[in-house]
Short mmCIF file of C-alpha atoms and ligand atoms in Angstrom, two decimals:
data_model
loop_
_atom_site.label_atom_id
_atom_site.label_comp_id
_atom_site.label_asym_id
_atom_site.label_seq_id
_atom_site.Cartn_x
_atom_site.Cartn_y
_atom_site.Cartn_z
CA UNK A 1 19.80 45.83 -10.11
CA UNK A 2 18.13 47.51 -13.77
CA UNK A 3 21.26 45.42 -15.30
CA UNK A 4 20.47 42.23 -13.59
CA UNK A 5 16.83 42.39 -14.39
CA UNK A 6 17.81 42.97 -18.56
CA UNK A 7 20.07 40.14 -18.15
CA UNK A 8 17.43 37.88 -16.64
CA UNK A 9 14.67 38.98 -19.52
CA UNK A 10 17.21 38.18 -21.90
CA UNK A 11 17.84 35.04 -20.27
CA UNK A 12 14.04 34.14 -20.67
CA UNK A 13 15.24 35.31 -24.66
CA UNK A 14 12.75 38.72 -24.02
CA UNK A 15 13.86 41.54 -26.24
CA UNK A 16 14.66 44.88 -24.25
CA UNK A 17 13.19 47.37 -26.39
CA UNK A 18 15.95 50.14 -27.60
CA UNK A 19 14.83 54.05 -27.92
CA UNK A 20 15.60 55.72 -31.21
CA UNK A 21 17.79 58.28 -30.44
CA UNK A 22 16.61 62.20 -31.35
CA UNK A 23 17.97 62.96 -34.87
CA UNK A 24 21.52 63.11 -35.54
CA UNK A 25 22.57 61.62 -32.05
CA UNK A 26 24.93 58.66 -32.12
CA UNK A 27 25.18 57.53 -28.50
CA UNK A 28 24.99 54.50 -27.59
CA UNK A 29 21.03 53.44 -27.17
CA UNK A 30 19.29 53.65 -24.57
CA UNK A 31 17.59 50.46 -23.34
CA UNK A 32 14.36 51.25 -22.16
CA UNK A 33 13.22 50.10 -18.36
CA UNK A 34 10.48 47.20 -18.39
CA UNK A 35 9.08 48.11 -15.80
CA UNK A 36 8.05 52.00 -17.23
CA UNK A 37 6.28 50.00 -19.98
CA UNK A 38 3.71 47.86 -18.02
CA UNK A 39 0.73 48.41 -20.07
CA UNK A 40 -2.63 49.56 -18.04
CA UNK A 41 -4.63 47.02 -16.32
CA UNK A 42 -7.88 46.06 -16.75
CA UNK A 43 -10.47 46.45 -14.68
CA UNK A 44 -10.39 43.71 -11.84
CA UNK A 45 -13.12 40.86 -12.98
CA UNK A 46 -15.47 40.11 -10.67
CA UNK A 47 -14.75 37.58 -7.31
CA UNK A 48 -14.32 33.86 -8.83
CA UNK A 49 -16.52 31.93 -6.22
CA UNK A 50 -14.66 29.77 -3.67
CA UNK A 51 -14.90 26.42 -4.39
CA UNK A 52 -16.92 23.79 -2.10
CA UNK A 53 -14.27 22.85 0.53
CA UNK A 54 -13.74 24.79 3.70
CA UNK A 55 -10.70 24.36 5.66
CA UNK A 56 -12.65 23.94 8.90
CA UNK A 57 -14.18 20.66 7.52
CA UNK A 58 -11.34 19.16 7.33
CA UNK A 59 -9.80 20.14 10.64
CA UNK A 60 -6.90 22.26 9.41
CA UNK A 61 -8.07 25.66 10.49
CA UNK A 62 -6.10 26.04 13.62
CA UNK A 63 -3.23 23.90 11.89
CA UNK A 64 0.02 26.13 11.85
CA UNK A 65 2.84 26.08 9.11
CA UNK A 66 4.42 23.12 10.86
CA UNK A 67 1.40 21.15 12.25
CA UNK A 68 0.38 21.84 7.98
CA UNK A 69 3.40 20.36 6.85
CA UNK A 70 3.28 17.37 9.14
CA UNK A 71 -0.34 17.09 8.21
CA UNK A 72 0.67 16.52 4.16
CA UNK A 73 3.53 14.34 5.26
CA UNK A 74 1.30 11.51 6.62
CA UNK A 75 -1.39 12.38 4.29
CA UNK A 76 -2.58 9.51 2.47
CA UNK A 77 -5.72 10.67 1.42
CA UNK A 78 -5.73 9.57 -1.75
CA UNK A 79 -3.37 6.60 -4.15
CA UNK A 80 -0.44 9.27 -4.58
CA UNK A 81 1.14 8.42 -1.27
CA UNK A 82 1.65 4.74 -2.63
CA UNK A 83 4.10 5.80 -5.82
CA UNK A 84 5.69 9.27 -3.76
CA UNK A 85 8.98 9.14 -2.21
CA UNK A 86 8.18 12.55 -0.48
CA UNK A 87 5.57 15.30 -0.42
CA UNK A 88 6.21 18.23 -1.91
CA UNK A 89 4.64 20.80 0.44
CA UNK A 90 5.91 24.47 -0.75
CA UNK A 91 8.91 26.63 -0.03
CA UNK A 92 9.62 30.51 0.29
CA UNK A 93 8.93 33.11 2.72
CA UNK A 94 6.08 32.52 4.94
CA UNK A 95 5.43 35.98 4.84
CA UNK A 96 5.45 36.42 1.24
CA UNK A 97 3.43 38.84 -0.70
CA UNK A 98 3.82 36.85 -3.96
CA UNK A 99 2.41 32.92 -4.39
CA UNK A 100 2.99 31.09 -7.11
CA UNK A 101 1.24 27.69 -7.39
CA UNK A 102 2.22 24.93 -9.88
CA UNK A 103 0.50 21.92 -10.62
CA UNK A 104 2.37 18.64 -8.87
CA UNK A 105 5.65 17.98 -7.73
CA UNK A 106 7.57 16.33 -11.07
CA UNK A 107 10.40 13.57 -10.54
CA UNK A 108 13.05 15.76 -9.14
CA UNK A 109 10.69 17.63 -7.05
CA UNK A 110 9.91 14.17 -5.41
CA UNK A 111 13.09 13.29 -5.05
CA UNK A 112 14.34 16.60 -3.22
CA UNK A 113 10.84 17.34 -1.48
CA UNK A 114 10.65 20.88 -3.01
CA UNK A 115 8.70 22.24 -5.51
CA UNK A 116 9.97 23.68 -8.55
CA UNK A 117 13.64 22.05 -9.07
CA UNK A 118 13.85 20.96 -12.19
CA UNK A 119 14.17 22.63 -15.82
CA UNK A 120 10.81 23.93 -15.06
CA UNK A 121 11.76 25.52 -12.10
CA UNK A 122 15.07 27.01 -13.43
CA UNK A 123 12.96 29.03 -15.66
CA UNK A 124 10.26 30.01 -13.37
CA UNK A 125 13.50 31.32 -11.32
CA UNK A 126 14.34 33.55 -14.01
CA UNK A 127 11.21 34.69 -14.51
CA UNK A 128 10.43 35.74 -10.76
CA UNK A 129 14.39 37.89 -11.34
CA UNK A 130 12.88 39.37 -14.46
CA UNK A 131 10.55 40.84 -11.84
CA UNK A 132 13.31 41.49 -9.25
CA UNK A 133 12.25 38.44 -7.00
CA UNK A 134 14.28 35.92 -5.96
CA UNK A 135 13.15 32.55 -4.96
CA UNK A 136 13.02 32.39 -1.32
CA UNK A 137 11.32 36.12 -1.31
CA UNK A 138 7.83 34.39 -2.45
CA UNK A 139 6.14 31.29 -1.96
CA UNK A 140 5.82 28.53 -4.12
CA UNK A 141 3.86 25.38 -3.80
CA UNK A 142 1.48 23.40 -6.07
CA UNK A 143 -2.18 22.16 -6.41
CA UNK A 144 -0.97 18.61 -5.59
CA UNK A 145 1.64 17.88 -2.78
CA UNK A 146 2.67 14.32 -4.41
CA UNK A 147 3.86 13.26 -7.80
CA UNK A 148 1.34 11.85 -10.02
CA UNK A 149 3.03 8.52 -11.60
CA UNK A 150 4.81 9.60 -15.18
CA UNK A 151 4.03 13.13 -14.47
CA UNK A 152 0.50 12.50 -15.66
CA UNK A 153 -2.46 15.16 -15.47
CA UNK A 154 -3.58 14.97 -11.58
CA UNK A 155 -6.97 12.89 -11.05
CA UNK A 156 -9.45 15.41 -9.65
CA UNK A 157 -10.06 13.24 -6.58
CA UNK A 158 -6.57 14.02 -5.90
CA UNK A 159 -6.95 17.53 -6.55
CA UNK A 160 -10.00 17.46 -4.31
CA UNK A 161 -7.78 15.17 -1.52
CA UNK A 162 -5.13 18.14 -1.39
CA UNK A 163 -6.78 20.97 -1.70
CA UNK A 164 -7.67 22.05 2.00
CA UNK A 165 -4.22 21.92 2.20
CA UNK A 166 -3.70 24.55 0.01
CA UNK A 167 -6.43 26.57 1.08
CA UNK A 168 -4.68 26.66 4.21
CA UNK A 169 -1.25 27.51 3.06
CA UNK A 170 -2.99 30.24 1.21
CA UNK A 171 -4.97 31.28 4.89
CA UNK A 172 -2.03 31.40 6.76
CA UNK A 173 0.42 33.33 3.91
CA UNK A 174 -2.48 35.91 2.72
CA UNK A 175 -0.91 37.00 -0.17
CA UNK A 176 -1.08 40.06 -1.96
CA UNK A 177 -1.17 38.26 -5.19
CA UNK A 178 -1.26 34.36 -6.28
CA UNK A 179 0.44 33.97 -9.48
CA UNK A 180 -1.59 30.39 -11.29
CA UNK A 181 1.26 28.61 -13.62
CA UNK A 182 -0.55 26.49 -15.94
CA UNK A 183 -3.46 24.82 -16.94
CA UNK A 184 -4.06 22.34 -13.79
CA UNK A 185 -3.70 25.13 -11.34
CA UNK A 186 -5.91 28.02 -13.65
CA UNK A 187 -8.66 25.12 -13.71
CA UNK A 188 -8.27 23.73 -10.21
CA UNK A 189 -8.17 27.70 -8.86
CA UNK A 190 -11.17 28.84 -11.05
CA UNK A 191 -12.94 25.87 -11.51
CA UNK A 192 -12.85 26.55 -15.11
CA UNK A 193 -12.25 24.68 -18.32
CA UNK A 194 -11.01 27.89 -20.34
CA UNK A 195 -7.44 27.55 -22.51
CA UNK A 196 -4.64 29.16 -20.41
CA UNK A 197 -4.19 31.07 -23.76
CA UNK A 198 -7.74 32.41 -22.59
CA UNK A 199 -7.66 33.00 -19.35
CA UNK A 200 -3.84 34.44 -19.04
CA UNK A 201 -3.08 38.36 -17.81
CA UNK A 202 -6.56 38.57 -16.93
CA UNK A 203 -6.49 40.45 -13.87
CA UNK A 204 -9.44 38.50 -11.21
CA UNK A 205 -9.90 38.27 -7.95
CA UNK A 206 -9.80 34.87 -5.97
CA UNK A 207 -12.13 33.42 -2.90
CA UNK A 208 -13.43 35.04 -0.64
CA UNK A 209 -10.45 37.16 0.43
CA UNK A 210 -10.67 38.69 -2.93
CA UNK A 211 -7.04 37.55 -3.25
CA UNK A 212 -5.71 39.51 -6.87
CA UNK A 213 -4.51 36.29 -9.04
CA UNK A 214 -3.56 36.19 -12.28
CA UNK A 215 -2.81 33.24 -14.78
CA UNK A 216 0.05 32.62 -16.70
CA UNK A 217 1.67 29.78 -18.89
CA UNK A 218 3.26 27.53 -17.10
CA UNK A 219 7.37 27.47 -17.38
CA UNK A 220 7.36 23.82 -18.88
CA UNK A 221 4.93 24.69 -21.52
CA UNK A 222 7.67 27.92 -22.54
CA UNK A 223 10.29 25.32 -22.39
CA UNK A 224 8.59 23.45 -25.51
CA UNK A 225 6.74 26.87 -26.82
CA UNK A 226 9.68 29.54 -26.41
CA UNK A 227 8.17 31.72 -28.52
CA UNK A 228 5.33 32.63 -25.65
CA UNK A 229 8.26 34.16 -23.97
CA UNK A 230 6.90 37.42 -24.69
CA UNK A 231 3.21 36.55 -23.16
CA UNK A 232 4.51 35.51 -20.18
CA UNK A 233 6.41 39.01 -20.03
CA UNK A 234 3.42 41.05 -20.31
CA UNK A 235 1.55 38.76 -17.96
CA UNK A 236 4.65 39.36 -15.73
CA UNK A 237 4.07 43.01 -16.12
CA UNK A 238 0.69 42.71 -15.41
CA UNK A 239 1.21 41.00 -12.36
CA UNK A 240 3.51 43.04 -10.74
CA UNK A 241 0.81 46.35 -11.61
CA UNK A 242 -1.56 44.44 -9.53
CA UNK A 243 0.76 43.97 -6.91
CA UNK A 244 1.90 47.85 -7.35
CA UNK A 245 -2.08 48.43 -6.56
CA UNK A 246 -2.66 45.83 -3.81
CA UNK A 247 -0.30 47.73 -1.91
CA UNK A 248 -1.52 50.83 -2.51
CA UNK A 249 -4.93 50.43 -1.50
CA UNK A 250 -3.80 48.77 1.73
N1 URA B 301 5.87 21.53 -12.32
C1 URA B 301 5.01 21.98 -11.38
O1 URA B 301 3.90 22.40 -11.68
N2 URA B 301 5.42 21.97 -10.11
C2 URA B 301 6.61 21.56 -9.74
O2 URA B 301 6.90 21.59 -8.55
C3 URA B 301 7.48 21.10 -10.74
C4 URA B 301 7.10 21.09 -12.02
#
């Protein structure tokens, strides 16, 4: 499993650190274990305040996983359903402890009606095995269920159109920790305008569940910015402390 995990960090091109060996000694090195170096975590920041939609106003409060999914299917609340060939609604466990949440479904994603299928989502694969999770052992969805034309920046009426439908998905999964890739889904999450470079492995707490989330690049900036490889690492580390925590305490 330990020599899985090292092959996945160094898949994501994440140095495993080697231990100097006592004087003298000429073993082979050992590698040291990520997960023995997570560095301590910050006080929690106080609760960010849930933002101005309830689920109940929009009738989705009794909705189940499949009335949900049915529900974004025929959504056409806002333009997006004219240019879409599919929603993108989320995959995973329904039970998951771990949600990750993108921004929008890209070209492939609308194509194959999942989230997270392209290059993008190859990497954010490996990094959920440098944390010894596999795919369909978390949940993944985004802040929008359809793809913006061109992959452009969602419009936040479009945002605004799909996001009881997240704030369901996130009622009915309660995770123990919501993992933000990105810019669109830090801002749309926090209601914030920070960098991502400012707001990443901040430990905070989200809504009014007090849901731990933490903020991380997103996997298609890394593809263009490699060298934040390491960042995402730590933030990875971070995250799964919090989760290490979360569990504790409950
Ligand atoms: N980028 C995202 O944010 N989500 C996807 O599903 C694919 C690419």
């Amino acid at each position: 499993m330990e020599a899985r995990r090292l092959a996945y960090l160094q898949a994501l091109d994440i140095q495993a650190w080697e231990l100097r060996q006592p004087d003298g000694l000429t073993e082979q090195s050992a590698v040291e274990q990520p997960h023995t170096r997570i560095p301590p975590v910050e006080p929690i920041e106080a609760a960010v305040p849930p933002l101005d939609f309830s689920v109940d106003a929009d009738g989705l409060g009794q909705y189940d996983w499949k009335q949900l999914q049915g529900a974004v299917r025929q959504c056409m609340a806002c333009d997006l359903h004219k240019s879409r060939q599919q929603t993108v609604f989320g995959v995973g466990d329904e039970h998951a402890e771990w949600m990750i949440i993108g921004e929008a479904p890209g070209a492939q994603e609308d194509k194959l009606g999942e989230p997270f299928v392209g290059p993008a989502g190859k990497l954010l694969d490996q990094m959920l095995r440098a944390m010894g999770l596999e795919r369909q052992t978390v949940y993944i969805t985004n802040i929008i269920k359809c793809r913006p034309p061109g992959n452009r920046d969602p419009r936040p009426q479009e945002s605004a159109a799909c996001h009881a439908y997240l704030l369901r998905q996130i009622e009915l999964l309660k995770p123990k920790l919501i993992l933000a890739v990105g810019r669109v889904a830090a801002h749309h999450l926090l209601d914030s305008n920070e960098t991502v470079g400012r707001l990443r492995g901040r430990p905070m707490r989200w809504g009014e569940a007090s849901i731990p989330l933490l903020v991380t690049y997103h996997p298609a900036y890394l593809l263009h910015n490699p060298a934040d490889k390491g960042k995402v690492w730590q933030d990875l580390q971070t995250a799964m402390t919090m989760m290490q925590e979360n569990t504790q305490d409950n």
